[in-house]
């Protein structure tokens, strides 16, 4: 209120609070409908619990592979289906080439995807980066039904090459 923020998307951290979303839900409640949130949940969270979060202003669920590793999220097909059924999006935070490990998981769901922090590319790697837009794995992720070409191109720093990825 002090700074005139009319609307905001508040993201629960993957550190400190873990899956305790009480602080996040309190902020959303106090916003009187102006704020929505992205929660952190356990991989076995039920449809009823997800629906309860949605009723309190949660619009997405965060997966943070940079903190918990890719393996932590590999058996979440059922959770992603429940999220898709409730129209909750997946906020995926990855770094370097971690996104490639999520291709099969994402192909198995219809959940909407947001790639957090532009995928945290290794900008110091320059031309020797771990992945490029020409890598077959990147092209495969970009051409998936999730339409992540913009995000993948942003990860590797080639926004202008999106047309080639999806063409």
CSV table of C-alpha atoms in Angstrom, one decimal:
chain,number,residue,atom,x,y,z
A,1,UNK,CA,0.0,0.0,0.0
A,2,UNK,CA,2.8,2.4,0.9
A,3,UNK,CA,4.2,2.2,-2.7
A,4,UNK,CA,0.9,2.1,-4.5
A,5,UNK,CA,1.1,-1.5,-5.7
A,6,UNK,CA,-2.3,-2.4,-7.0
A,7,UNK,CA,-1.7,-6.0,-8.1
A,8,UNK,CA,1.0,-8.5,-7.4
A,9,UNK,CA,2.0,-12.1,-7.7
A,10,UNK,CA,3.7,-13.2,-4.5
A,11,UNK,CA,5.9,-16.2,-4.7
A,12,UNK,CA,6.4,-18.4,-1.7
A,13,UNK,CA,10.1,-19.2,-1.2
A,14,UNK,CA,11.5,-22.7,-1.5
A,15,UNK,CA,13.8,-22.0,1.4
A,16,UNK,CA,13.1,-21.1,4.9
A,17,UNK,CA,9.3,-21.7,4.9
A,18,UNK,CA,9.4,-25.0,3.0
A,19,UNK,CA,5.8,-26.1,2.3
A,20,UNK,CA,4.4,-23.8,5.1
A,21,UNK,CA,2.4,-21.3,3.0
A,22,UNK,CA,0.7,-19.6,6.0
A,23,UNK,CA,2.7,-16.3,5.6
A,24,UNK,CA,2.0,-16.2,1.8
A,25,UNK,CA,-1.7,-16.9,2.4
A,26,UNK,CA,-1.8,-14.2,5.1
A,27,UNK,CA,-0.3,-11.6,2.7
A,28,UNK,CA,-2.8,-12.6,0.0
A,29,UNK,CA,-5.7,-12.4,2.4
A,30,UNK,CA,-4.7,-8.9,3.6
A,31,UNK,CA,-4.5,-7.7,0.0
A,32,UNK,CA,-8.3,-7.9,-0.4
A,33,UNK,CA,-8.0,-9.6,-3.7
A,34,UNK,CA,-5.2,-7.5,-5.2
A,35,UNK,CA,-2.5,-10.2,-4.8
A,36,UNK,CA,-2.3,-13.8,-6.0
A,37,UNK,CA,0.3,-16.3,-5.1
A,38,UNK,CA,2.5,-19.2,-6.1
A,39,UNK,CA,2.8,-21.8,-3.3
A,40,UNK,CA,5.3,-24.5,-2.5
A,41,UNK,CA,3.7,-27.9,-1.8
A,42,UNK,CA,4.7,-31.4,-1.2
A,43,UNK,CA,4.8,-33.7,-4.2
A,44,UNK,CA,1.9,-35.8,-2.9
A,45,UNK,CA,-0.5,-32.8,-2.2
A,46,UNK,CA,-4.1,-33.8,-2.8
A,47,UNK,CA,-6.6,-32.3,-5.2
A,48,UNK,CA,-8.6,-31.1,-2.1
A,49,UNK,CA,-5.6,-29.3,-0.6
A,50,UNK,CA,-4.7,-27.8,-4.0
A,51,UNK,CA,-8.3,-26.6,-4.4
A,52,UNK,CA,-8.2,-25.1,-0.9
A,53,UNK,CA,-5.0,-23.2,-1.8
A,54,UNK,CA,-6.7,-22.0,-5.0
A,55,UNK,CA,-9.7,-20.8,-3.1
A,56,UNK,CA,-7.3,-18.6,-1.0
A,57,UNK,CA,-5.7,-17.0,-4.1
A,58,UNK,CA,-3.0,-19.4,-5.1
A,59,UNK,CA,-2.7,-19.5,-8.9
A,60,UNK,CA,0.5,-21.6,-9.3
A,61,UNK,CA,2.8,-24.1,-7.7
A,62,UNK,CA,6.6,-23.6,-7.6
A,63,UNK,CA,9.2,-26.3,-8.5
A,64,UNK,CA,12.7,-25.2,-7.7
A,65,UNK,CA,15.3,-27.5,-9.2
A,66,UNK,CA,18.1,-25.1,-8.4
A,67,UNK,CA,17.5,-25.7,-4.7
A,68,UNK,CA,16.2,-29.3,-4.5
A,69,UNK,CA,17.7,-30.8,-7.7
A,70,UNK,CA,16.0,-32.2,-10.7
A,71,UNK,CA,15.5,-35.6,-9.2
A,72,UNK,CA,13.2,-34.3,-6.5
A,73,UNK,CA,10.5,-33.4,-9.1
A,74,UNK,CA,10.8,-36.4,-11.5
A,75,UNK,CA,7.9,-38.4,-10.0
A,76,UNK,CA,5.3,-35.5,-10.0
A,77,UNK,CA,3.2,-36.5,-13.0
A,78,UNK,CA,0.1,-37.0,-10.8
A,79,UNK,CA,0.7,-33.6,-9.0
A,80,UNK,CA,1.0,-31.9,-12.4
A,81,UNK,CA,-2.3,-33.5,-13.6
A,82,UNK,CA,-4.1,-32.3,-10.4
A,83,UNK,CA,-2.6,-28.8,-11.0
A,84,UNK,CA,-3.8,-28.8,-14.6
A,85,UNK,CA,-7.2,-30.0,-13.7
A,86,UNK,CA,-7.5,-27.0,-11.3
A,87,UNK,CA,-5.9,-24.6,-13.8
A,88,UNK,CA,-2.9,-23.9,-11.6
A,89,UNK,CA,0.3,-23.2,-13.5
A,90,UNK,CA,3.7,-24.6,-12.8
A,91,UNK,CA,6.5,-22.1,-12.0
A,92,UNK,CA,9.7,-23.9,-12.8
A,93,UNK,CA,13.0,-22.6,-11.6
A,94,UNK,CA,16.0,-24.2,-13.3
A,95,UNK,CA,19.5,-23.2,-14.1
A,96,UNK,CA,21.9,-23.9,-16.9
A,97,UNK,CA,20.7,-27.1,-18.7
A,98,UNK,CA,18.3,-28.4,-16.0
A,99,UNK,CA,15.3,-27.6,-18.1
A,100,UNK,CA,16.2,-30.5,-20.5
A,101,UNK,CA,15.6,-33.0,-17.7
A,102,UNK,CA,12.0,-31.8,-17.4
A,103,UNK,CA,11.0,-32.4,-21.1
A,104,UNK,CA,9.5,-35.9,-20.6
A,105,UNK,CA,7.7,-34.8,-17.4
A,106,UNK,CA,6.2,-31.7,-19.2
A,107,UNK,CA,5.2,-33.7,-22.2
A,108,UNK,CA,3.1,-35.9,-20.0
A,109,UNK,CA,1.0,-33.1,-18.7
A,110,UNK,CA,-1.1,-30.1,-19.9
A,111,UNK,CA,-0.1,-27.8,-17.1
A,112,UNK,CA,0.7,-24.3,-18.1
A,113,UNK,CA,4.3,-23.4,-17.5
A,114,UNK,CA,6.2,-20.3,-16.3
A,115,UNK,CA,10.0,-20.5,-16.3
A,116,UNK,CA,11.3,-18.5,-13.4
A,117,UNK,CA,14.3,-16.2,-13.5
A,118,UNK,CA,14.6,-16.9,-17.3
A,119,UNK,CA,16.1,-20.3,-16.5
A,120,UNK,CA,19.1,-18.7,-14.7
A,121,UNK,CA,21.5,-19.1,-17.7
A,122,UNK,CA,25.3,-19.3,-17.2
A,123,UNK,CA,25.9,-15.8,-18.7
A,124,UNK,CA,29.6,-16.0,-17.9
A,125,UNK,CA,29.9,-19.1,-20.2
A,126,UNK,CA,29.5,-16.9,-23.4
A,127,UNK,CA,29.8,-18.9,-26.6
A,128,UNK,CA,31.0,-22.0,-24.6
A,129,UNK,CA,27.6,-22.3,-22.8
A,130,UNK,CA,26.5,-25.7,-21.7
A,131,UNK,CA,23.5,-25.6,-24.1
A,132,UNK,CA,22.6,-23.7,-27.2
A,133,UNK,CA,19.5,-23.2,-29.3
A,134,UNK,CA,20.8,-25.6,-31.8
A,135,UNK,CA,21.0,-28.6,-29.4
A,136,UNK,CA,18.4,-31.2,-30.3
A,137,UNK,CA,17.2,-31.4,-26.7
A,138,UNK,CA,16.5,-27.7,-26.6
A,139,UNK,CA,14.7,-27.8,-29.9
A,140,UNK,CA,12.6,-30.7,-28.6
A,141,UNK,CA,11.6,-28.8,-25.4
A,142,UNK,CA,10.9,-25.7,-27.4
A,143,UNK,CA,8.6,-27.6,-29.9
A,144,UNK,CA,6.7,-29.3,-27.1
A,145,UNK,CA,3.0,-28.6,-26.7
A,146,UNK,CA,3.8,-26.2,-23.9
A,147,UNK,CA,5.1,-23.6,-26.2
A,148,UNK,CA,8.2,-22.9,-24.2
A,149,UNK,CA,10.2,-21.7,-27.2
A,150,UNK,CA,10.4,-18.1,-25.9
A,151,UNK,CA,11.6,-19.3,-22.5
A,152,UNK,CA,14.1,-21.7,-23.9
A,153,UNK,CA,15.5,-19.1,-26.2
A,154,UNK,CA,15.7,-16.7,-23.4
A,155,UNK,CA,17.6,-19.2,-21.3
A,156,UNK,CA,20.4,-19.5,-23.8
A,157,UNK,CA,20.2,-15.8,-24.7
A,158,UNK,CA,18.9,-16.0,-28.2
A,159,UNK,CA,15.4,-14.4,-28.2
A,160,UNK,CA,15.7,-13.6,-31.9
A,161,UNK,CA,16.0,-17.3,-32.8
A,162,UNK,CA,12.5,-18.3,-31.5
A,163,UNK,CA,11.1,-18.4,-35.1
A,164,UNK,CA,13.7,-21.0,-36.0
A,165,UNK,CA,12.9,-23.1,-33.0
A,166,UNK,CA,9.2,-23.4,-33.7
A,167,UNK,CA,9.4,-23.1,-37.5
